[in-house]
C-alpha cells in the first residue's frame, strides 16, 4: 500500500493519474481478464509448490514448518528485489518489440534479461549457500529459536539456494510468452512442474525430511525454467546472442573471487551462535560488503562493464 501511495503524487504531476472506470463489457477489459488468469497461475507455480511443501512439512517433526519459513524468507529476498524488477522492466519492452514485429530485438531483449539474472542470481545463490548458518543466526537466532533450529533451517536454505537461479529465470522467461499473448504455454508447463514437484517430494521427504521438500521445489523450478526456455527457443523467440562463452567465464572468475573472500573471512558456526546480536550484525555487514566488492571488482578485472547491461 505504501508503494502505491508513494507513486500517486508523481503520476498526478505528470497528468497520468488513472481514473478507473469499471466496464466488464469493454473489449479490452475482457481480453485482459482472459489473459490475466492463466498468466497469474503460470508465474505462481513456485508459490503454490511452497504451499504444498508447508502442508507436507506439518506432518514432519516439530519445527519443520518454521525451518522452511525462515529459509524461504531469505531465498525470496533476491528473487523479489532483482528477479521481479528485471521481469517488470522487460515485459513492456518485449510487448513493444513483438508489436513491431522485431523478432531479432525481441530475442536480444530476452538474452539481455537472462544475462542480467545470471549476473545477480548466481552470486546470490552462492552467498546463501555459503552463509546459510550465519544468515539464519543473524536474523532469527533470538528468543525461542535454538541452535538446532539454526542448523535445520540452514539445510533447507541451501536446498532453496540450489533453485534460486531457476526461480529468477522463470520470472524473466515467462514474460517472453505473455508479451506474445501466449498464456496457455506457461500454464501447461506450470502444471508439469507442479506434478514433478509432488513426485520429487515423495522421493525426497523420507531421506531428507524438510530439506527434501525444499530441494524438490528447487528441482521442479529448474524443470519449469528449462521447459520455458526450450519453448521460447523452439518458437524462435529466444536466440543465443554472441559472447556467451566469454560471459560465462567472467561469471566463473567473479563468483570464485566471491566464494574465496567469504570462506576466508567467515568464522566457524559455533562462533556465530555465541555472538551477541550486535556482533552478528557487524560480522555479517563485513562479509556482505567484502563479498560484494570482491565480486564486482573481479567482474571489472574480467572485462565486464556496466554499459554492457544498459538495455537499449
mmCIF file of C-alpha atoms in Angstrom:
data_model
loop_
_atom_site.group_PDB
_atom_site.id
_atom_site.type_symbol
_atom_site.label_atom_id
_atom_site.label_comp_id
_atom_site.label_asym_id
_atom_site.label_seq_id
_atom_site.Cartn_x
_atom_site.Cartn_y
_atom_site.Cartn_z
ATOM 1 C CA UNK A 1 0.000 0.000 0.000
ATOM 2 C CA UNK A 2 2.843 2.397 0.845
ATOM 3 C CA UNK A 3 4.485 1.727 -2.529
ATOM 4 C CA UNK A 4 1.191 2.504 -4.278
ATOM 5 C CA UNK A 5 0.528 5.776 -2.458
ATOM 6 C CA UNK A 6 4.142 6.890 -2.926
ATOM 7 C CA UNK A 7 3.641 6.885 -6.708
ATOM 8 C CA UNK A 8 0.381 8.850 -6.779
ATOM 9 C CA UNK A 9 1.812 12.411 -6.402
ATOM 10 C CA UNK A 10 4.301 11.804 -9.220
ATOM 11 C CA UNK A 11 1.604 10.396 -11.503
ATOM 12 C CA UNK A 12 -0.603 13.383 -10.716
ATOM 13 C CA UNK A 13 2.221 15.795 -11.548
ATOM 14 C CA UNK A 14 2.699 14.064 -14.917
ATOM 15 C CA UNK A 15 -1.025 14.056 -15.601
ATOM 16 C CA UNK A 16 -1.034 10.267 -15.695
ATOM 17 C CA UNK A 17 -3.098 9.552 -12.587
ATOM 18 C CA UNK A 18 -5.512 6.783 -13.607
ATOM 19 C CA UNK A 19 -9.226 7.270 -13.172
ATOM 20 C CA UNK A 20 -10.610 3.729 -13.108
ATOM 21 C CA UNK A 21 -13.910 3.121 -14.818
ATOM 22 C CA UNK A 22 -15.065 -0.464 -14.451
ATOM 23 C CA UNK A 23 -16.780 -1.816 -17.539
ATOM 24 C CA UNK A 24 -16.514 -5.579 -17.900
ATOM 25 C CA UNK A 25 -18.251 -5.395 -21.273
ATOM 26 C CA UNK A 26 -15.392 -3.381 -22.743
ATOM 27 C CA UNK A 27 -13.461 -5.498 -25.237
ATOM 28 C CA UNK A 28 -10.066 -4.550 -23.790
ATOM 29 C CA UNK A 29 -11.092 -5.345 -20.207
ATOM 30 C CA UNK A 30 -12.497 -8.766 -21.055
ATOM 31 C CA UNK A 31 -9.415 -9.563 -23.135
ATOM 32 C CA UNK A 32 -7.045 -8.626 -20.310
ATOM 33 C CA UNK A 33 -9.029 -10.689 -17.799
ATOM 34 C CA UNK A 34 -8.875 -13.741 -20.061
ATOM 35 C CA UNK A 35 -5.112 -13.373 -20.421
ATOM 36 C CA UNK A 36 -4.506 -12.489 -16.768
ATOM 37 C CA UNK A 37 -5.946 -15.584 -15.077
ATOM 38 C CA UNK A 38 -3.655 -18.166 -16.727
ATOM 39 C CA UNK A 39 -0.719 -15.748 -16.531
ATOM 40 C CA UNK A 40 -1.119 -15.477 -12.756
ATOM 41 C CA UNK A 41 -1.064 -19.243 -12.432
ATOM 42 C CA UNK A 42 1.930 -19.546 -14.737
ATOM 43 C CA UNK A 43 4.156 -17.302 -12.600
ATOM 44 C CA UNK A 44 2.797 -18.556 -9.246
ATOM 45 C CA UNK A 45 3.776 -22.210 -9.533
ATOM 46 C CA UNK A 46 6.741 -21.792 -7.177
ATOM 47 C CA UNK A 47 4.497 -20.203 -4.539
ATOM 48 C CA UNK A 48 1.927 -22.992 -4.939
ATOM 49 C CA UNK A 49 4.689 -25.575 -4.561
ATOM 50 C CA UNK A 50 5.850 -23.814 -1.404
ATOM 51 C CA UNK A 51 2.320 -24.016 -0.004
ATOM 52 C CA UNK A 52 2.244 -27.743 -0.736
ATOM 53 C CA UNK A 53 5.646 -28.098 0.931
ATOM 54 C CA UNK A 54 4.304 -26.363 4.044
ATOM 55 C CA UNK A 55 1.347 -28.740 4.219
ATOM 56 C CA UNK A 56 3.631 -31.774 3.926
ATOM 57 C CA UNK A 57 6.090 -30.292 6.438
ATOM 58 C CA UNK A 58 3.301 -30.105 9.014
ATOM 59 C CA UNK A 59 3.371 -33.927 9.126
ATOM 60 C CA UNK A 60 7.105 -33.997 9.876
ATOM 61 C CA UNK A 61 8.868 -33.373 13.175
ATOM 62 C CA UNK A 62 8.008 -30.274 15.163
ATOM 63 C CA UNK A 63 9.728 -27.187 13.789
ATOM 64 C CA UNK A 64 9.780 -28.255 10.138
ATOM 65 C CA UNK A 65 7.276 -25.604 9.037
ATOM 66 C CA UNK A 66 9.281 -22.876 10.795
ATOM 67 C CA UNK A 67 12.561 -24.083 9.278
ATOM 68 C CA UNK A 68 11.071 -23.904 5.799
ATOM 69 C CA UNK A 69 9.613 -20.480 6.556
ATOM 70 C CA UNK A 70 12.934 -18.997 7.721
ATOM 71 C CA UNK A 71 14.831 -20.310 4.720
ATOM 72 C CA UNK A 72 12.127 -19.296 2.253
ATOM 73 C CA UNK A 73 12.126 -15.704 3.563
ATOM 74 C CA UNK A 74 15.845 -15.434 2.833
ATOM 75 C CA UNK A 75 15.653 -17.022 -0.612
ATOM 76 C CA UNK A 76 12.731 -14.759 -1.559
ATOM 77 C CA UNK A 77 14.772 -11.599 -0.914
ATOM 78 C CA UNK A 78 16.957 -11.636 -4.061
ATOM 79 C CA UNK A 79 14.048 -13.064 -6.041
ATOM 80 C CA UNK A 80 11.686 -10.280 -5.001
ATOM 81 C CA UNK A 81 14.191 -7.449 -5.312
ATOM 82 C CA UNK A 82 16.012 -8.396 -8.515
ATOM 83 C CA UNK A 83 14.090 -11.145 -10.331
ATOM 84 C CA UNK A 84 10.748 -9.352 -10.296
ATOM 85 C CA UNK A 85 12.413 -5.995 -11.046
ATOM 86 C CA UNK A 86 14.023 -7.364 -14.219
ATOM 87 C CA UNK A 87 10.752 -9.034 -15.232
ATOM 88 C CA UNK A 88 8.892 -5.745 -14.735
ATOM 89 C CA UNK A 89 11.385 -3.932 -16.948
ATOM 90 C CA UNK A 90 11.377 -6.368 -19.852
ATOM 91 C CA UNK A 91 7.638 -7.094 -20.259
ATOM 92 C CA UNK A 92 6.659 -3.728 -21.817
ATOM 93 C CA UNK A 93 9.846 -3.773 -23.890
ATOM 94 C CA UNK A 94 9.079 -7.262 -25.192
ATOM 95 C CA UNK A 95 5.476 -6.279 -25.928
ATOM 96 C CA UNK A 96 6.592 -3.271 -27.994
ATOM 97 C CA UNK A 97 9.087 -5.324 -29.957
ATOM 98 C CA UNK A 98 6.563 -8.075 -30.609
ATOM 99 C CA UNK A 99 4.013 -5.489 -31.799
ATOM 100 C CA UNK A 100 6.671 -4.012 -34.098
ATOM 101 C CA UNK A 101 7.405 -7.498 -35.472
ATOM 102 C CA UNK A 102 11.048 -7.091 -34.472
ATOM 103 C CA UNK A 103 11.984 -10.708 -33.797
ATOM 104 C CA UNK A 104 15.717 -10.031 -33.528
ATOM 105 C CA UNK A 105 15.283 -7.265 -30.948
ATOM 106 C CA UNK A 106 12.768 -9.418 -29.045
ATOM 107 C CA UNK A 107 15.334 -12.220 -28.833
ATOM 108 C CA UNK A 108 18.091 -9.776 -27.875
ATOM 109 C CA UNK A 109 15.981 -8.376 -25.017
ATOM 110 C CA UNK A 110 15.321 -11.858 -23.642
ATOM 111 C CA UNK A 111 19.015 -12.670 -23.916
ATOM 112 C CA UNK A 112 19.842 -9.463 -22.016
ATOM 113 C CA UNK A 113 17.381 -10.415 -19.269
ATOM 114 C CA UNK A 114 18.840 -13.911 -18.881
ATOM 115 C CA UNK A 115 22.356 -12.495 -18.595
ATOM 116 C CA UNK A 116 21.196 -9.927 -16.037
ATOM 117 C CA UNK A 117 19.603 -12.704 -13.978
ATOM 118 C CA UNK A 118 22.807 -14.748 -14.092
ATOM 119 C CA UNK A 119 24.823 -11.694 -13.078
ATOM 120 C CA UNK A 120 22.737 -11.293 -9.905
ATOM 121 C CA UNK A 121 21.300 -14.760 -9.301
ATOM 122 C CA UNK A 122 24.480 -16.839 -9.324
ATOM 123 C CA UNK A 123 26.328 -14.834 -6.626
ATOM 124 C CA UNK A 124 23.130 -14.524 -4.576
ATOM 125 C CA UNK A 125 22.623 -18.299 -4.602
ATOM 126 C CA UNK A 126 26.299 -18.885 -3.822
ATOM 127 C CA UNK A 127 26.210 -16.467 -0.892
ATOM 128 C CA UNK A 128 23.051 -18.052 0.535
ATOM 129 C CA UNK A 129 24.657 -21.489 0.379
ATOM 130 C CA UNK A 130 27.969 -20.412 1.918
ATOM 131 C CA UNK A 131 26.420 -18.212 4.605
ATOM 132 C CA UNK A 132 23.348 -20.294 5.433
ATOM 133 C CA UNK A 133 24.003 -20.675 9.174
ATOM 134 C CA UNK A 134 25.361 -17.128 9.680
ATOM 135 C CA UNK A 135 22.362 -15.582 7.913
ATOM 136 C CA UNK A 136 19.819 -17.642 9.835
ATOM 137 C CA UNK A 137 21.605 -16.927 13.116
ATOM 138 C CA UNK A 138 21.871 -13.193 12.445
ATOM 139 C CA UNK A 139 18.218 -12.764 11.523
ATOM 140 C CA UNK A 140 16.354 -15.359 13.577
ATOM 141 C CA UNK A 141 18.504 -16.739 16.434
ATOM 142 C CA UNK A 142 16.633 -14.957 19.212
ATOM 143 C CA UNK A 143 14.074 -15.899 21.847
ATOM 144 C CA UNK A 144 12.795 -19.439 21.374
ATOM 145 C CA UNK A 145 14.930 -20.155 18.285
ATOM 146 C CA UNK A 146 17.590 -22.699 19.266
ATOM 147 C CA UNK A 147 20.958 -23.707 17.828
ATOM 148 C CA UNK A 148 19.265 -26.757 16.336
ATOM 149 C CA UNK A 149 16.689 -24.552 14.623
ATOM 150 C CA UNK A 150 19.530 -22.623 13.003
ATOM 151 C CA UNK A 151 21.183 -25.828 11.763
ATOM 152 C CA UNK A 152 17.949 -27.296 10.393
ATOM 153 C CA UNK A 153 16.899 -24.031 8.727
ATOM 154 C CA UNK A 154 20.322 -23.815 7.090
ATOM 155 C CA UNK A 155 19.749 -27.222 5.480
ATOM 156 C CA UNK A 156 16.567 -26.081 3.750
ATOM 157 C CA UNK A 157 18.122 -22.705 2.863
ATOM 158 C CA UNK A 158 20.895 -24.474 0.968
ATOM 159 C CA UNK A 159 18.272 -26.581 -0.792
ATOM 160 C CA UNK A 160 16.337 -23.454 -1.785
ATOM 161 C CA UNK A 161 19.536 -21.712 -2.893
ATOM 162 C CA UNK A 162 20.064 -24.529 -5.406
ATOM 163 C CA UNK A 163 16.896 -23.364 -7.157
ATOM 164 C CA UNK A 164 17.188 -19.593 -6.697
ATOM 165 C CA UNK A 165 18.590 -19.035 -10.175
ATOM 166 C CA UNK A 166 15.761 -21.120 -11.649
ATOM 167 C CA UNK A 167 13.138 -19.114 -9.729
ATOM 168 C CA UNK A 168 14.605 -15.901 -11.157
ATOM 169 C CA UNK A 169 14.827 -17.289 -14.691
ATOM 170 C CA UNK A 170 11.140 -18.224 -14.575
ATOM 171 C CA UNK A 171 10.318 -14.588 -13.763
ATOM 172 C CA UNK A 172 12.065 -13.349 -16.919
ATOM 173 C CA UNK A 173 11.286 -16.213 -19.310
ATOM 174 C CA UNK A 174 7.525 -16.264 -18.687
ATOM 175 C CA UNK A 175 7.121 -12.660 -19.970
ATOM 176 C CA UNK A 176 8.532 -13.920 -23.263
ATOM 177 C CA UNK A 177 5.238 -15.788 -23.680
ATOM 178 C CA UNK A 178 2.996 -13.135 -22.125
ATOM 179 C CA UNK A 179 4.330 -10.416 -24.446
ATOM 180 C CA UNK A 180 3.209 -12.578 -27.362
ATOM 181 C CA UNK A 181 -0.204 -13.082 -25.714
ATOM 182 C CA UNK A 182 0.531 -16.760 -25.160
ATOM 183 C CA UNK A 183 -0.610 -17.519 -21.621
ATOM 184 C CA UNK A 184 -1.505 -21.155 -22.227
ATOM 185 C CA UNK A 185 2.035 -22.470 -22.630
ATOM 186 C CA UNK A 186 3.301 -21.238 -19.217
ATOM 187 C CA UNK A 187 0.197 -22.784 -17.616
ATOM 188 C CA UNK A 188 0.847 -26.166 -19.237
ATOM 189 C CA UNK A 189 4.474 -26.007 -18.165
ATOM 190 C CA UNK A 190 3.400 -24.940 -14.676
ATOM 191 C CA UNK A 191 1.140 -27.973 -14.337
ATOM 192 C CA UNK A 192 4.008 -30.252 -15.377
ATOM 193 C CA UNK A 193 6.263 -28.577 -12.794
ATOM 194 C CA UNK A 194 3.645 -28.995 -10.048
ATOM 195 C CA UNK A 195 3.250 -32.696 -10.775
ATOM 196 C CA UNK A 196 7.034 -33.088 -10.849
ATOM 197 C CA UNK A 197 7.279 -31.267 -7.523
ATOM 198 C CA UNK A 198 4.940 -33.770 -5.881
ATOM 199 C CA UNK A 199 6.933 -36.676 -7.329
ATOM 200 C CA UNK A 200 10.178 -35.129 -6.051
ATOM 201 C CA UNK A 201 8.542 -34.537 -2.664
ATOM 202 C CA UNK A 202 7.580 -38.184 -2.323
ATOM 203 C CA UNK A 203 11.070 -39.292 -3.368
ATOM 204 C CA UNK A 204 12.995 -36.913 -1.090
ATOM 205 C CA UNK A 205 10.846 -36.418 2.005
ATOM 206 C CA UNK A 206 11.910 -39.698 3.633
ATOM 207 C CA UNK A 207 15.705 -39.411 3.272
ATOM 208 C CA UNK A 208 15.970 -35.608 3.638
ATOM 209 C CA UNK A 209 12.812 -34.609 5.576
ATOM 210 C CA UNK A 210 12.083 -30.855 5.351
ATOM 211 C CA UNK A 211 15.240 -30.204 3.312
ATOM 212 C CA UNK A 212 13.944 -32.741 0.794
ATOM 213 C CA UNK A 213 10.782 -30.667 0.351
ATOM 214 C CA UNK A 214 12.876 -27.564 -0.310
ATOM 215 C CA UNK A 215 15.099 -29.448 -2.739
ATOM 216 C CA UNK A 216 12.018 -30.796 -4.543
ATOM 217 C CA UNK A 217 10.799 -27.231 -5.068
ATOM 218 C CA UNK A 218 14.195 -26.260 -6.477
ATOM 219 C CA UNK A 219 14.279 -29.234 -8.846
ATOM 220 C CA UNK A 220 10.767 -28.521 -10.117
ATOM 221 C CA UNK A 221 11.746 -24.865 -10.629
ATOM 222 C CA UNK A 222 14.653 -25.948 -12.812
ATOM 223 C CA UNK A 223 12.294 -28.143 -14.822
ATOM 224 C CA UNK A 224 9.876 -25.225 -15.159
ATOM 225 C CA UNK A 225 12.634 -22.852 -16.271
ATOM 226 C CA UNK A 226 14.081 -25.358 -18.731
ATOM 227 C CA UNK A 227 10.715 -26.007 -20.370
ATOM 228 C CA UNK A 228 10.035 -22.257 -20.682
ATOM 229 C CA UNK A 229 13.462 -21.732 -22.260
ATOM 230 C CA UNK A 230 13.006 -24.677 -24.614
ATOM 231 C CA UNK A 231 9.584 -23.405 -25.669
ATOM 232 C CA UNK A 232 10.894 -19.919 -26.447
ATOM 233 C CA UNK A 233 13.856 -21.318 -28.330
ATOM 234 C CA UNK A 234 11.689 -23.734 -30.305
ATOM 235 C CA UNK A 235 9.417 -20.881 -31.410
ATOM 236 C CA UNK A 236 12.374 -18.689 -32.339
ATOM 237 C CA UNK A 237 11.564 -16.122 -29.653
ATOM 238 C CA UNK A 238 14.913 -16.624 -27.914
ATOM 239 C CA UNK A 239 18.137 -16.849 -29.850
ATOM 240 C CA UNK A 240 21.522 -17.014 -28.204
ATOM 241 C CA UNK A 241 23.442 -13.798 -28.801
ATOM 242 C CA UNK A 242 27.199 -13.633 -29.252
ATOM 243 C CA UNK A 243 29.622 -13.597 -26.340
ATOM 244 C CA UNK A 244 28.144 -16.316 -24.112
ATOM 245 C CA UNK A 245 31.348 -18.378 -23.586
ATOM 246 C CA UNK A 246 33.268 -15.250 -22.553
ATOM 247 C CA UNK A 247 30.440 -14.084 -20.283
ATOM 248 C CA UNK A 248 30.218 -17.451 -18.511
ATOM 249 C CA UNK A 249 33.986 -17.443 -17.960
ATOM 250 C CA UNK A 250 33.769 -13.930 -16.491
ATOM 251 C CA UNK A 251 30.989 -15.082 -14.175
ATOM 252 C CA UNK A 252 33.051 -18.076 -13.064
ATOM 253 C CA UNK A 253 36.020 -15.846 -12.209
ATOM 254 C CA UNK A 254 33.913 -13.317 -10.277
ATOM 255 C CA UNK A 255 31.996 -15.941 -8.317
ATOM 256 C CA UNK A 256 35.231 -17.738 -7.458
ATOM 257 C CA UNK A 257 36.512 -14.464 -6.010
ATOM 258 C CA UNK A 258 33.279 -14.030 -4.044
ATOM 259 C CA UNK A 259 33.496 -17.551 -2.611
ATOM 260 C CA UNK A 260 37.178 -17.169 -1.737
ATOM 261 C CA UNK A 261 36.595 -13.936 0.198
ATOM 262 C CA UNK A 262 33.603 -15.342 2.091
ATOM 263 C CA UNK A 263 35.436 -18.535 3.032
ATOM 264 C CA UNK A 264 38.482 -16.524 4.109
ATOM 265 C CA UNK A 265 36.613 -14.028 6.302
ATOM 266 C CA UNK A 266 33.904 -16.289 7.698
ATOM 267 C CA UNK A 267 34.198 -17.766 11.187
ATOM 268 C CA UNK A 268 33.043 -21.199 12.461
ATOM 269 C CA UNK A 269 29.322 -21.707 13.056
ATOM 270 C CA UNK A 270 29.897 -22.099 16.793
ATOM 271 C CA UNK A 271 31.199 -18.550 16.998
ATOM 272 C CA UNK A 272 28.170 -17.201 15.149
ATOM 273 C CA UNK A 273 25.905 -18.899 17.664
ATOM 274 C CA UNK A 274 27.905 -17.472 20.579
ATOM 275 C CA UNK A 275 27.961 -13.919 19.198
ATOM 276 C CA UNK A 276 25.619 -11.249 20.521
ATOM 277 C CA UNK A 277 23.099 -9.762 18.111
ATOM 278 C CA UNK A 278 25.307 -6.719 17.520
ATOM 279 C CA UNK A 279 28.372 -8.871 16.877
ATOM 280 C CA UNK A 280 26.465 -10.958 14.335
ATOM 281 C CA UNK A 281 25.190 -7.869 12.543
ATOM 282 C CA UNK A 282 28.676 -6.342 12.423
ATOM 283 C CA UNK A 283 30.320 -9.539 11.192
ATOM 284 C CA UNK A 284 27.615 -10.077 8.570
ATOM 285 C CA UNK A 285 27.974 -6.498 7.315
ATOM 286 C CA UNK A 286 31.715 -7.019 6.860
ATOM 287 C CA UNK A 287 31.138 -10.277 4.977
ATOM 288 C CA UNK A 288 28.470 -8.820 2.700
ATOM 289 C CA UNK A 289 30.426 -5.665 1.872
ATOM 290 C CA UNK A 290 33.651 -7.606 1.276
ATOM 291 C CA UNK A 291 31.864 -10.197 -0.855
ATOM 292 C CA UNK A 292 30.084 -7.596 -2.988
ATOM 293 C CA UNK A 293 33.298 -5.634 -3.508
ATOM 294 C CA UNK A 294 35.243 -8.778 -4.412
ATOM 295 C CA UNK A 295 32.561 -9.834 -6.883
ATOM 296 C CA UNK A 296 32.265 -6.557 -8.751
ATOM 297 C CA UNK A 297 36.000 -5.848 -8.721
ATOM 298 C CA UNK A 298 36.584 -9.321 -10.175
ATOM 299 C CA UNK A 299 33.900 -8.683 -12.800
ATOM 300 C CA UNK A 300 35.588 -5.430 -13.772
ATOM 301 C CA UNK A 301 39.014 -7.076 -13.958
ATOM 302 C CA UNK A 302 37.492 -9.844 -16.090
ATOM 303 C CA UNK A 303 36.227 -7.219 -18.533
ATOM 304 C CA UNK A 304 32.546 -6.833 -17.610
ATOM 305 C CA UNK A 305 31.315 -3.233 -17.853
ATOM 306 C CA UNK A 306 28.050 -1.723 -16.627
ATOM 307 C CA UNK A 307 27.334 -0.292 -20.083
ATOM 308 C CA UNK A 308 27.051 -3.848 -21.404
ATOM 309 C CA UNK A 309 23.858 -4.224 -19.355
ATOM 310 C CA UNK A 310 22.192 -0.976 -20.275
ATOM 311 C CA UNK A 311 19.044 -2.044 -22.061
ATOM 312 C CA UNK A 312 18.585 -0.420 -25.437
#
